[in-house]
GROMACS .gro file of C-alpha atoms in nm:
model
  490
    1UNK     CA    1  -9.356  -6.258   0.163
    2UNK     CA    2  -9.180  -6.045   0.529
    3UNK     CA    3  -8.985  -6.397   0.577
    4UNK     CA    4  -8.894  -6.417   0.231
    5UNK     CA    5  -8.754  -6.051   0.163
    6UNK     CA    6  -8.491  -6.106   0.451
    7UNK     CA    7  -8.365  -6.396   0.336
    8UNK     CA    8  -8.361  -6.245  -0.004
    9UNK     CA    9  -8.120  -5.963   0.170
   10UNK     CA   10  -7.883  -6.232   0.364
   11UNK     CA   11  -7.824  -6.383   0.076
   12UNK     CA   12  -7.817  -6.138  -0.147
   13UNK     CA   13  -7.452  -6.000   0.094
   14UNK     CA   14  -7.166  -6.225   0.031
   15UNK     CA   15  -7.220  -6.274  -0.324
   16UNK     CA   16  -7.252  -5.877  -0.308
   17UNK     CA   17  -6.976  -5.817  -0.140
   18UNK     CA   18  -6.753  -6.034  -0.379
   19UNK     CA   19  -6.855  -5.849  -0.699
   20UNK     CA   20  -6.810  -5.498  -0.559
   21UNK     CA   21  -6.411  -5.584  -0.448
   22UNK     CA   22  -6.354  -5.757  -0.758
   23UNK     CA   23  -6.539  -5.461  -0.966
   24UNK     CA   24  -6.318  -5.261  -0.727
   25UNK     CA   25  -5.946  -5.365  -0.790
   26UNK     CA   26  -5.980  -5.575  -0.438
   27UNK     CA   27  -6.043  -5.493  -0.087
   28UNK     CA   28  -5.695  -5.258   0.002
   29UNK     CA   29  -5.610  -5.172   0.336
   30UNK     CA   30  -5.465  -4.775   0.441
   31UNK     CA   31  -5.574  -4.668   0.034
   32UNK     CA   32  -5.632  -4.312  -0.003
   33UNK     CA   33  -5.853  -4.156   0.137
   34UNK     CA   34  -5.778  -4.398   0.434
   35UNK     CA   35  -5.481  -4.218   0.436
   36UNK     CA   36  -5.613  -3.956   0.696
   37UNK     CA   37  -5.919  -4.100   0.847
   38UNK     CA   38  -5.714  -4.396   0.957
   39UNK     CA   39  -5.487  -4.228   1.158
   40UNK     CA   40  -5.738  -3.975   1.269
   41UNK     CA   41  -5.916  -4.290   1.399
   42UNK     CA   42  -5.558  -4.425   1.564
   43UNK     CA   43  -5.519  -4.116   1.746
   44UNK     CA   44  -5.823  -4.140   1.951
   45UNK     CA   45  -5.762  -4.485   2.070
   46UNK     CA   46  -5.367  -4.356   2.159
   47UNK     CA   47  -5.375  -4.008   2.222
   48UNK     CA   48  -4.966  -3.961   2.181
   49UNK     CA   49  -4.945  -4.046   1.819
   50UNK     CA   50  -4.912  -3.837   1.576
   51UNK     CA   51  -4.772  -3.529   1.767
   52UNK     CA   52  -4.637  -3.302   1.486
   53UNK     CA   53  -4.904  -3.368   1.260
   54UNK     CA   54  -5.248  -3.280   1.514
   55UNK     CA   55  -5.334  -2.950   1.359
   56UNK     CA   56  -5.370  -3.156   1.001
   57UNK     CA   57  -5.564  -3.435   1.109
   58UNK     CA   58  -5.742  -3.141   1.358
   59UNK     CA   59  -5.840  -2.968   1.030
   60UNK     CA   60  -6.131  -3.210   0.948
   61UNK     CA   61  -6.075  -3.451   1.219
   62UNK     CA   62  -6.257  -3.191   1.437
   63UNK     CA   63  -6.568  -3.158   1.208
   64UNK     CA   64  -6.658  -3.536   1.218
   65UNK     CA   65  -6.741  -3.787   1.506
   66UNK     CA   66  -6.580  -4.018   1.225
   67UNK     CA   67  -6.287  -4.130   1.458
   68UNK     CA   68  -6.422  -4.090   1.807
   69UNK     CA   69  -6.671  -4.345   1.608
   70UNK     CA   70  -6.372  -4.614   1.524
   71UNK     CA   71  -6.198  -4.565   1.850
   72UNK     CA   72  -6.459  -4.658   2.047
   73UNK     CA   73  -6.531  -4.956   1.833
   74UNK     CA   74  -6.164  -5.056   1.821
   75UNK     CA   75  -6.174  -5.064   2.163
   76UNK     CA   76  -6.436  -5.263   2.179
   77UNK     CA   77  -6.349  -5.497   1.917
   78UNK     CA   78  -6.012  -5.561   1.873
   79UNK     CA   79  -5.733  -5.242   1.838
   80UNK     CA   80  -5.600  -5.494   1.493
   81UNK     CA   81  -5.686  -5.196   1.222
   82UNK     CA   82  -5.600  -5.400   0.978
   83UNK     CA   83  -5.893  -5.668   1.089
   84UNK     CA   84  -6.117  -5.392   1.231
   85UNK     CA   85  -6.097  -5.153   0.892
   86UNK     CA   86  -6.143  -5.448   0.649
   87UNK     CA   87  -6.473  -5.571   0.856
   88UNK     CA   88  -6.607  -5.238   0.865
   89UNK     CA   89  -6.580  -5.229   0.470
   90UNK     CA   90  -6.723  -5.549   0.435
   91UNK     CA   91  -7.016  -5.430   0.629
   92UNK     CA   92  -7.020  -5.119   0.444
   93UNK     CA   93  -7.135  -5.344   0.112
   94UNK     CA   94  -7.390  -5.553   0.378
   95UNK     CA   95  -7.557  -5.275   0.459
   96UNK     CA   96  -7.480  -5.100   0.058
   97UNK     CA   97  -7.681  -5.410   0.006
   98UNK     CA   98  -7.961  -5.435   0.283
   99UNK     CA   99  -8.065  -5.126   0.156
  100UNK     CA  100  -8.083  -5.173  -0.196
  101UNK     CA  101  -8.260  -5.536  -0.151
  102UNK     CA  102  -8.503  -5.347   0.111
  103UNK     CA  103  -8.573  -5.091  -0.147
  104UNK     CA  104  -8.589  -5.344  -0.449
  105UNK     CA  105  -8.865  -5.548  -0.280
  106UNK     CA  106  -9.080  -5.267  -0.206
  107UNK     CA  107  -9.082  -5.080  -0.620
  108UNK     CA  108  -9.025  -5.420  -0.794
  109UNK     CA  109  -9.268  -5.756  -0.836
  110UNK     CA  110  -8.970  -5.977  -0.883
  111UNK     CA  111  -8.691  -6.055  -0.718
  112UNK     CA  112  -8.519  -6.114  -1.031
  113UNK     CA  113  -8.529  -5.685  -1.029
  114UNK     CA  114  -8.360  -5.686  -0.680
  115UNK     CA  115  -8.066  -5.900  -0.816
  116UNK     CA  116  -8.047  -5.662  -1.161
  117UNK     CA  117  -8.009  -5.376  -0.910
  118UNK     CA  118  -7.763  -5.546  -0.686
  119UNK     CA  119  -7.584  -5.666  -0.990
  120UNK     CA  120  -7.567  -5.299  -1.096
  121UNK     CA  121  -7.444  -5.140  -0.816
  122UNK     CA  122  -7.165  -5.355  -0.777
  123UNK     CA  123  -7.048  -5.186  -1.099
  124UNK     CA  124  -6.772  -4.906  -0.974
  125UNK     CA  125  -6.803  -4.635  -1.183
  126UNK     CA  126  -6.689  -4.264  -1.043
  127UNK     CA  127  -6.947  -4.008  -0.974
  128UNK     CA  128  -6.807  -3.707  -1.325
  129UNK     CA  129  -6.564  -3.448  -1.143
  130UNK     CA  130  -6.735  -3.493  -0.773
  131UNK     CA  131  -6.451  -3.648  -0.603
  132UNK     CA  132  -6.653  -3.921  -0.574
  133UNK     CA  133  -6.699  -4.247  -0.650
  134UNK     CA  134  -6.974  -4.514  -0.617
  135UNK     CA  135  -6.798  -4.782  -0.428
  136UNK     CA  136  -6.492  -4.828  -0.326
  137UNK     CA  137  -6.198  -5.039  -0.289
  138UNK     CA  138  -6.112  -4.993   0.127
  139UNK     CA  139  -6.312  -4.875   0.389
  140UNK     CA  140  -6.432  -4.501   0.382
  141UNK     CA  141  -6.707  -4.371   0.623
  142UNK     CA  142  -6.814  -4.154   0.352
  143UNK     CA  143  -6.901  -4.508   0.194
  144UNK     CA  144  -7.066  -4.677   0.484
  145UNK     CA  145  -7.262  -4.319   0.558
  146UNK     CA  146  -7.375  -4.349   0.207
  147UNK     CA  147  -7.498  -4.735   0.303
  148UNK     CA  148  -7.683  -4.565   0.620
  149UNK     CA  149  -7.865  -4.291   0.371
  150UNK     CA  150  -7.943  -4.570   0.131
  151UNK     CA  151  -8.144  -4.780   0.468
  152UNK     CA  152  -8.297  -4.415   0.556
  153UNK     CA  153  -8.470  -4.421   0.202
  154UNK     CA  154  -8.582  -4.715   0.177
  155UNK     CA  155  -8.744  -4.744   0.541
  156UNK     CA  156  -8.888  -4.419   0.422
  157UNK     CA  157  -9.057  -4.536   0.170
  158UNK     CA  158  -9.194  -4.835   0.354
  159UNK     CA  159  -9.284  -4.550   0.606
  160UNK     CA  160  -9.079  -4.673   0.908
  161UNK     CA  161  -8.976  -4.288   1.016
  162UNK     CA  162  -8.778  -4.502   1.348
  163UNK     CA  163  -8.556  -4.669   1.076
  164UNK     CA  164  -8.567  -4.326   0.867
  165UNK     CA  165  -8.383  -4.173   1.191
  166UNK     CA  166  -8.195  -4.444   1.298
  167UNK     CA  167  -8.024  -4.468   0.954
  168UNK     CA  168  -7.930  -4.075   0.982
  169UNK     CA  169  -7.833  -4.083   1.313
  170UNK     CA  170  -7.611  -4.365   1.215
  171UNK     CA  171  -7.453  -4.241   0.913
  172UNK     CA  172  -7.384  -3.892   1.133
  173UNK     CA  173  -7.133  -4.091   1.363
  174UNK     CA  174  -6.927  -4.095   1.063
  175UNK     CA  175  -6.936  -3.849   0.743
  176UNK     CA  176  -7.090  -3.489   0.814
  177UNK     CA  177  -7.192  -3.384   0.471
  178UNK     CA  178  -7.333  -3.723   0.346
  179UNK     CA  179  -7.591  -3.706   0.617
  180UNK     CA  180  -7.658  -3.298   0.534
  181UNK     CA  181  -7.752  -3.452   0.164
  182UNK     CA  182  -7.987  -3.732   0.296
  183UNK     CA  183  -8.127  -3.546   0.593
  184UNK     CA  184  -8.226  -3.251   0.370
  185UNK     CA  185  -8.371  -3.571   0.033
  186UNK     CA  186  -8.553  -3.769   0.358
  187UNK     CA  187  -8.662  -3.367   0.513
  188UNK     CA  188  -8.846  -3.251   0.147
  189UNK     CA  189  -8.956  -3.621   0.080
  190UNK     CA  190  -9.141  -3.607   0.453
  191UNK     CA  191  -9.280  -3.277   0.349
  192UNK     CA  192  -9.446  -3.377   0.062
  193UNK     CA  193  -9.540  -3.715   0.142
  194UNK     CA  194  -9.671  -3.636   0.519
  195UNK     CA  195  -9.924  -3.315   0.501
  196UNK     CA  196 -10.037  -3.347   0.836
  197UNK     CA  197  -9.632  -3.325   0.958
  198UNK     CA  198  -9.580  -2.992   0.757
  199UNK     CA  199  -9.625  -2.737   1.038
  200UNK     CA  200  -9.368  -3.011   1.246
  201UNK     CA  201  -9.134  -2.992   0.974
  202UNK     CA  202  -9.180  -2.646   0.840
  203UNK     CA  203  -9.109  -2.547   1.214
  204UNK     CA  204  -8.801  -2.796   1.209
  205UNK     CA  205  -8.644  -2.615   0.927
  206UNK     CA  206  -8.688  -2.280   1.088
  207UNK     CA  207  -8.515  -2.365   1.433
  208UNK     CA  208  -8.211  -2.560   1.153
  209UNK     CA  209  -8.209  -2.196   0.953
  210UNK     CA  210  -8.172  -2.071   1.327
  211UNK     CA  211  -7.875  -2.336   1.420
  212UNK     CA  212  -7.675  -2.240   1.058
  213UNK     CA  213  -7.668  -1.868   1.084
  214UNK     CA  214  -7.553  -1.928   1.488
  215UNK     CA  215  -7.321  -2.154   1.371
  216UNK     CA  216  -7.212  -1.936   1.099
  217UNK     CA  217  -7.117  -1.693   1.359
  218UNK     CA  218  -6.988  -1.927   1.625
  219UNK     CA  219  -6.827  -2.224   1.546
  220UNK     CA  220  -6.801  -2.198   1.146
  221UNK     CA  221  -6.687  -1.855   1.177
  222UNK     CA  222  -6.334  -1.929   1.041
  223UNK     CA  223  -6.522  -2.121   0.714
  224UNK     CA  224  -6.714  -1.794   0.633
  225UNK     CA  225  -6.480  -1.631   0.396
  226UNK     CA  226  -6.397  -1.618   0.111
  227UNK     CA  227  -6.041  -1.807   0.003
  228UNK     CA  228  -5.789  -1.540  -0.109
  229UNK     CA  229  -5.592  -1.618  -0.447
  230UNK     CA  230  -5.296  -1.805  -0.266
  231UNK     CA  231  -5.575  -2.108  -0.089
  232UNK     CA  232  -5.715  -2.155  -0.389
  233UNK     CA  233  -5.369  -2.139  -0.565
  234UNK     CA  234  -5.243  -2.407  -0.342
  235UNK     CA  235  -5.598  -2.712  -0.419
  236UNK     CA  236  -5.580  -2.568  -0.746
  237UNK     CA  237  -5.548  -2.902  -0.853
  238UNK     CA  238  -5.882  -3.075  -0.666
  239UNK     CA  239  -6.124  -2.994  -0.933
  240UNK     CA  240  -6.322  -3.183  -0.847
  241UNK     CA  241  -6.422  -2.886  -0.574
  242UNK     CA  242  -6.469  -2.649  -0.896
  243UNK     CA  243  -6.810  -2.689  -1.078
  244UNK     CA  244  -6.765  -2.331  -1.228
  245UNK     CA  245  -6.496  -2.456  -1.392
  246UNK     CA  246  -6.710  -2.835  -1.496
  247UNK     CA  247  -6.679  -2.850  -1.877
  248UNK     CA  248  -6.997  -2.912  -2.029
  249UNK     CA  249  -6.997  -3.276  -2.071
  250UNK     CA  250  -6.997  -3.278  -1.670
  251UNK     CA  251  -7.337  -3.075  -1.666
  252UNK     CA  252  -7.461  -3.294  -1.923
  253UNK     CA  253  -7.452  -3.631  -1.723
  254UNK     CA  254  -7.486  -3.530  -1.417
  255UNK     CA  255  -7.845  -3.295  -1.506
  256UNK     CA  256  -7.860  -3.603  -1.701
  257UNK     CA  257  -7.983  -3.808  -1.327
  258UNK     CA  258  -8.204  -3.576  -1.308
  259UNK     CA  259  -8.393  -3.615  -1.686
  260UNK     CA  260  -8.373  -3.970  -1.622
  261UNK     CA  261  -8.549  -3.971  -1.271
  262UNK     CA  262  -8.837  -3.716  -1.413
  263UNK     CA  263  -8.898  -3.974  -1.716
  264UNK     CA  264  -8.911  -4.295  -1.525
  265UNK     CA  265  -9.088  -4.159  -1.260
  266UNK     CA  266  -9.365  -4.002  -1.493
  267UNK     CA  267  -9.319  -4.315  -1.698
  268UNK     CA  268  -9.513  -4.554  -1.366
  269UNK     CA  269  -9.701  -4.233  -1.272
  270UNK     CA  270  -9.899  -4.296  -1.637
  271UNK     CA  271  -9.927  -4.675  -1.542
  272UNK     CA  272 -10.027  -4.606  -1.151
  273UNK     CA  273  -9.744  -4.762  -1.057
  274UNK     CA  274  -9.623  -4.552  -0.801
  275UNK     CA  275  -9.644  -4.649  -0.405
  276UNK     CA  276  -9.791  -4.374  -0.117
  277UNK     CA  277  -9.428  -4.227  -0.030
  278UNK     CA  278  -9.238  -4.220  -0.368
  279UNK     CA  279  -9.359  -3.901  -0.536
  280UNK     CA  280  -9.222  -3.746  -0.183
  281UNK     CA  281  -8.880  -3.991  -0.286
  282UNK     CA  282  -8.831  -3.815  -0.588
  283UNK     CA  283  -8.858  -3.441  -0.528
  284UNK     CA  284  -8.659  -3.531  -0.186
  285UNK     CA  285  -8.438  -3.675  -0.458
  286UNK     CA  286  -8.432  -3.371  -0.757
  287UNK     CA  287  -8.447  -3.114  -0.420
  288UNK     CA  288  -8.084  -3.171  -0.445
  289UNK     CA  289  -8.026  -3.022  -0.702
  290UNK     CA  290  -8.143  -2.721  -0.586
  291UNK     CA  291  -7.907  -2.768  -0.304
  292UNK     CA  292  -7.654  -2.756  -0.550
  293UNK     CA  293  -7.774  -2.495  -0.747
  294UNK     CA  294  -7.728  -2.259  -0.376
  295UNK     CA  295  -7.382  -2.389  -0.370
  296UNK     CA  296  -7.253  -2.361  -0.661
  297UNK     CA  297  -7.418  -1.971  -0.708
  298UNK     CA  298  -7.149  -1.901  -0.329
  299UNK     CA  299  -6.881  -2.020  -0.542
  300UNK     CA  300  -6.870  -1.747  -0.748
  301UNK     CA  301  -6.719  -1.538  -0.444
  302UNK     CA  302  -6.531  -1.821  -0.371
  303UNK     CA  303  -6.701  -1.858   0.017
  304UNK     CA  304  -6.486  -2.151   0.175
  305UNK     CA  305  -6.764  -2.326   0.343
  306UNK     CA  306  -6.982  -2.396   0.052
  307UNK     CA  307  -6.647  -2.494  -0.100
  308UNK     CA  308  -6.557  -2.746   0.177
  309UNK     CA  309  -6.894  -2.867   0.164
  310UNK     CA  310  -6.815  -3.011  -0.186
  311UNK     CA  311  -7.132  -3.025  -0.302
  312UNK     CA  312  -7.104  -3.185  -0.630
  313UNK     CA  313  -7.126  -3.450  -0.410
  314UNK     CA  314  -7.549  -3.466  -0.431
  315UNK     CA  315  -7.490  -3.653  -0.729
  316UNK     CA  316  -7.389  -3.925  -0.551
  317UNK     CA  317  -7.763  -4.009  -0.452
  318UNK     CA  318  -7.865  -3.875  -0.790
  319UNK     CA  319  -7.697  -4.193  -0.960
  320UNK     CA  320  -7.843  -4.398  -0.688
  321UNK     CA  321  -8.203  -4.320  -0.792
  322UNK     CA  322  -8.130  -4.270  -1.141
  323UNK     CA  323  -8.015  -4.669  -1.110
  324UNK     CA  324  -8.239  -4.768  -0.889
  325UNK     CA  325  -8.528  -4.655  -1.197
  326UNK     CA  326  -8.332  -4.791  -1.442
  327UNK     CA  327  -8.320  -5.134  -1.352
  328UNK     CA  328  -8.690  -5.117  -1.327
  329UNK     CA  329  -8.711  -5.031  -1.688
  330UNK     CA  330  -8.514  -5.247  -1.835
  331UNK     CA  331  -8.569  -5.571  -1.616
  332UNK     CA  332  -8.922  -5.475  -1.570
  333UNK     CA  333  -9.128  -5.145  -1.720
  334UNK     CA  334  -9.520  -5.143  -1.703
  335UNK     CA  335  -9.592  -5.504  -1.839
  336UNK     CA  336  -9.328  -5.675  -1.606
  337UNK     CA  337  -9.291  -6.069  -1.673
  338UNK     CA  338  -9.074  -6.310  -1.427
  339UNK     CA  339  -8.902  -6.399  -1.720
  340UNK     CA  340  -8.774  -6.053  -1.861
  341UNK     CA  341  -8.660  -6.008  -1.502
  342UNK     CA  342  -8.503  -6.264  -1.498
  343UNK     CA  343  -8.329  -6.306  -1.806
  344UNK     CA  344  -8.198  -5.884  -1.741
  345UNK     CA  345  -8.019  -6.021  -1.425
  346UNK     CA  346  -7.828  -6.244  -1.559
  347UNK     CA  347  -7.722  -6.047  -1.841
  348UNK     CA  348  -7.653  -5.822  -1.484
  349UNK     CA  349  -7.450  -6.014  -1.314
  350UNK     CA  350  -7.279  -6.098  -1.611
  351UNK     CA  351  -7.153  -5.790  -1.667
  352UNK     CA  352  -7.081  -5.729  -1.376
  353UNK     CA  353  -6.869  -6.092  -1.305
  354UNK     CA  354  -6.687  -6.081  -1.613
  355UNK     CA  355  -6.534  -5.677  -1.571
  356UNK     CA  356  -6.476  -5.763  -1.218
  357UNK     CA  357  -6.274  -6.058  -1.374
  358UNK     CA  358  -6.122  -5.825  -1.615
  359UNK     CA  359  -6.042  -5.594  -1.308
  360UNK     CA  360  -5.869  -5.851  -1.141
  361UNK     CA  361  -5.712  -6.053  -1.360
  362UNK     CA  362  -5.608  -5.833  -1.656
  363UNK     CA  363  -5.596  -5.533  -1.513
  364UNK     CA  364  -5.473  -5.602  -1.183
  365UNK     CA  365  -5.319  -5.926  -1.191
  366UNK     CA  366  -5.065  -5.924  -0.915
  367UNK     CA  367  -5.307  -5.790  -0.656
  368UNK     CA  368  -5.573  -5.975  -0.443
  369UNK     CA  369  -5.960  -6.009  -0.399
  370UNK     CA  370  -5.872  -5.880  -0.027
  371UNK     CA  371  -5.512  -5.754   0.074
  372UNK     CA  372  -5.585  -5.681   0.456
  373UNK     CA  373  -5.233  -5.615   0.529
  374UNK     CA  374  -4.974  -5.374   0.448
  375UNK     CA  375  -4.774  -5.639   0.192
  376UNK     CA  376  -4.428  -5.629   0.071
  377UNK     CA  377  -4.111  -5.411   0.141
  378UNK     CA  378  -4.302  -5.108   0.234
  379UNK     CA  379  -4.479  -5.339   0.497
  380UNK     CA  380  -4.150  -5.464   0.592
  381UNK     CA  381  -4.025  -5.099   0.654
  382UNK     CA  382  -4.303  -5.019   0.800
  383UNK     CA  383  -4.397  -5.186   1.068
  384UNK     CA  384  -4.034  -5.127   1.160
  385UNK     CA  385  -4.104  -4.797   1.209
  386UNK     CA  386  -4.434  -4.862   1.458
  387UNK     CA  387  -4.085  -4.979   1.663
  388UNK     CA  388  -3.919  -4.617   1.693
  389UNK     CA  389  -4.092  -4.361   1.917
  390UNK     CA  390  -4.426  -4.204   1.907
  391UNK     CA  391  -4.302  -3.875   1.853
  392UNK     CA  392  -4.000  -3.975   1.566
  393UNK     CA  393  -4.083  -3.746   1.223
  394UNK     CA  394  -3.999  -3.933   0.908
  395UNK     CA  395  -3.938  -3.725   0.558
  396UNK     CA  396  -4.024  -3.945   0.261
  397UNK     CA  397  -4.109  -3.916  -0.109
  398UNK     CA  398  -4.418  -3.668  -0.161
  399UNK     CA  399  -4.591  -3.908  -0.346
  400UNK     CA  400  -4.502  -4.213  -0.150
  401UNK     CA  401  -4.862  -4.301  -0.102
  402UNK     CA  402  -4.950  -4.373  -0.479
  403UNK     CA  403  -4.594  -4.549  -0.508
  404UNK     CA  404  -4.631  -4.824  -0.207
  405UNK     CA  405  -5.003  -4.786  -0.169
  406UNK     CA  406  -5.069  -4.626   0.113
  407UNK     CA  407  -4.900  -4.378   0.392
  408UNK     CA  408  -4.616  -4.364   0.607
  409UNK     CA  409  -4.903  -4.232   0.877
  410UNK     CA  410  -5.129  -4.516   0.815
  411UNK     CA  411  -4.877  -4.779   0.736
  412UNK     CA  412  -4.658  -4.683   0.986
  413UNK     CA  413  -4.830  -4.476   1.235
  414UNK     CA  414  -4.623  -4.192   1.280
  415UNK     CA  415  -4.540  -3.836   1.140
  416UNK     CA  416  -4.451  -3.834   0.807
  417UNK     CA  417  -4.318  -3.398   0.713
  418UNK     CA  418  -4.571  -3.398   0.422
  419UNK     CA  419  -4.790  -3.631   0.179
  420UNK     CA  420  -4.850  -3.420  -0.124
  421UNK     CA  421  -5.211  -3.576  -0.201
  422UNK     CA  422  -5.374  -3.556   0.102
  423UNK     CA  423  -5.206  -3.314   0.249
  424UNK     CA  424  -5.316  -3.112   0.008
  425UNK     CA  425  -5.658  -3.255  -0.008
  426UNK     CA  426  -5.740  -3.140   0.385
  427UNK     CA  427  -5.568  -2.858   0.324
  428UNK     CA  428  -5.902  -2.687   0.135
  429UNK     CA  429  -6.055  -2.720   0.597
  430UNK     CA  430  -5.775  -2.461   0.676
  431UNK     CA  431  -5.513  -2.238   0.520
  432UNK     CA  432  -5.294  -2.282   0.701
  433UNK     CA  433  -5.258  -2.625   0.602
  434UNK     CA  434  -5.311  -2.532   0.254
  435UNK     CA  435  -4.992  -2.365   0.267
  436UNK     CA  436  -4.788  -2.520   0.512
  437UNK     CA  437  -4.819  -2.827   0.269
  438UNK     CA  438  -4.712  -2.568  -0.056
  439UNK     CA  439  -4.424  -2.468   0.123
  440UNK     CA  440  -4.332  -2.776   0.268
  441UNK     CA  441  -4.334  -2.942  -0.087
  442UNK     CA  442  -4.127  -2.650  -0.255
  443UNK     CA  443  -3.873  -2.713   0.070
  444UNK     CA  444  -3.844  -3.128  -0.060
  445UNK     CA  445  -3.816  -3.036  -0.439
  446UNK     CA  446  -3.695  -3.353  -0.666
  447UNK     CA  447  -3.715  -3.549  -0.423
  448UNK     CA  448  -3.579  -3.885  -0.617
  449UNK     CA  449  -3.248  -3.586  -0.683
  450UNK     CA  450  -3.247  -3.545  -0.302
  451UNK     CA  451  -2.886  -3.517  -0.139
  452UNK     CA  452  -2.776  -3.629   0.229
  453UNK     CA  453  -2.654  -3.276   0.268
  454UNK     CA  454  -2.991  -3.129   0.172
  455UNK     CA  455  -3.128  -3.442   0.404
  456UNK     CA  456  -2.989  -3.308   0.726
  457UNK     CA  457  -3.084  -2.951   0.650
  458UNK     CA  458  -3.479  -3.074   0.620
  459UNK     CA  459  -3.372  -3.310   0.934
  460UNK     CA  460  -3.195  -3.012   1.160
  461UNK     CA  461  -3.451  -2.741   0.981
  462UNK     CA  462  -3.757  -2.977   1.109
  463UNK     CA  463  -3.654  -3.144   1.367
  464UNK     CA  464  -3.663  -3.474   1.102
  465UNK     CA  465  -3.543  -3.806   1.194
  466UNK     CA  466  -3.562  -4.072   0.950
  467UNK     CA  467  -3.531  -4.024   0.576
  468UNK     CA  468  -3.726  -4.381   0.347
  469UNK     CA  469  -3.597  -4.359   0.024
  470UNK     CA  470  -3.469  -4.600  -0.242
  471UNK     CA  471  -3.181  -4.356  -0.276
  472UNK     CA  472  -2.820  -4.521  -0.179
  473UNK     CA  473  -2.720  -4.269  -0.013
  474UNK     CA  474  -2.427  -4.180   0.273
  475UNK     CA  475  -2.574  -4.170   0.549
  476UNK     CA  476  -2.683  -4.390   0.842
  477UNK     CA  477  -2.830  -4.646   0.726
  478UNK     CA  478  -3.149  -4.784   1.041
  479UNK     CA  479  -3.368  -5.050   0.818
  480UNK     CA  480  -3.349  -5.189   0.476
  481UNK     CA  481  -3.575  -5.416   0.332
  482UNK     CA  482  -3.533  -5.468  -0.064
  483UNK     CA  483  -3.505  -5.180  -0.221
  484UNK     CA  484  -3.635  -4.920   0.055
  485UNK     CA  485  -3.338  -4.774   0.282
  486UNK     CA  486  -3.457  -4.622   0.647
  487UNK     CA  487  -3.177  -4.365   0.689
  488UNK     CA  488  -3.117  -4.192   1.060
  489UNK     CA  489  -3.106  -3.776   0.995
  490UNK     CA  490  -3.001  -3.719   1.326
   0.00000   0.00000   0.00000
């Protein structure tokens, strides 16, 4: 039986990766949040990179081991970051498939139901107003940390405490807040499921509380402050940071996860189908709602640390368990038959395949399933930029990452004056960065109306070396590919 489960896990990885990637609109190197995580990892390998942007990168990088972890992997494997990040992306999906399969083979009676779960998990969707998607179209440390957490949940249900510890430790090397929520989940689950360990767990909890108090008074003291109106205004467009402003529909959806979990749990309990540690898994997951409530109370006074922890992301864990339970309810229920499970699995696989095909062929017909490098004119421009001195500074459209698919920092490995979306997001961790981003956006103004004299002035004021734009300007042209021009500013 164990061999069959391992074979199922291995056979499920490739189709899950393909379905998940298609439903995410294809893998893209350097997209979205990798505009921060990528440069942080690159700097861990080559400390000479980003001499000007170091304060901005450090505002978040010093809170995580991700850059050191990926840096070590890069040095041990390949210095080619496009290949490395593709490998880490595929590892993320593989671990998620393994964790889901390990969980499904315990909760479900039929392999078809586990196949249905994998198909359901391949249907990428947003966790409402949390700033989180269940899948991403690029490597994200948060996603890999979640996958390790999912493996820890499956290991806990099976009674493998060592597997729980290994999963959580692996997650901790990548993304601290995702790990924190899984630690709460597994800690409460262990407390509920193992009475003989409650004294030890209570002592560990008390020790953790002491560490929290020490950290708040020491390393995190700059974060145990009240965000002032200027700071809040600089990050106001990041609405996922402020649950108190959620509309009623968001509350209904996110709290609805808990209702689904409780309803299916009670249904399973009524028919004597609960596994020995299943109650612990459910109570631990629901405990995250209590953690969220405590954090939201601190949002009321605008405590910086409470906002920076982004507690709305706990609903990602509830989303996961709700899907696991809903698949059981659809494919099996208390009176399971293999025919019902097979029909459910084939239906969900068909839905996932059809949706993935629609996304790739209709919504994004020009996008390949796997885009490993930076394509087109932007790729050629940023490749040329890598030949410039490592301390060169660049001015680009503040929205260039959205316009071209990846940022100057990520694609060219060079400092950039301002990148609106990610610099503003990093500003939630550091007031100085938030104010710097605001001021630089104001200094640039309407980028498309930027005149040569104003570009030269910005270059002189801020030590900028190159301007990249599609505008035809009377400035010294350094490089051009298609409509994208690179001008020297000094």
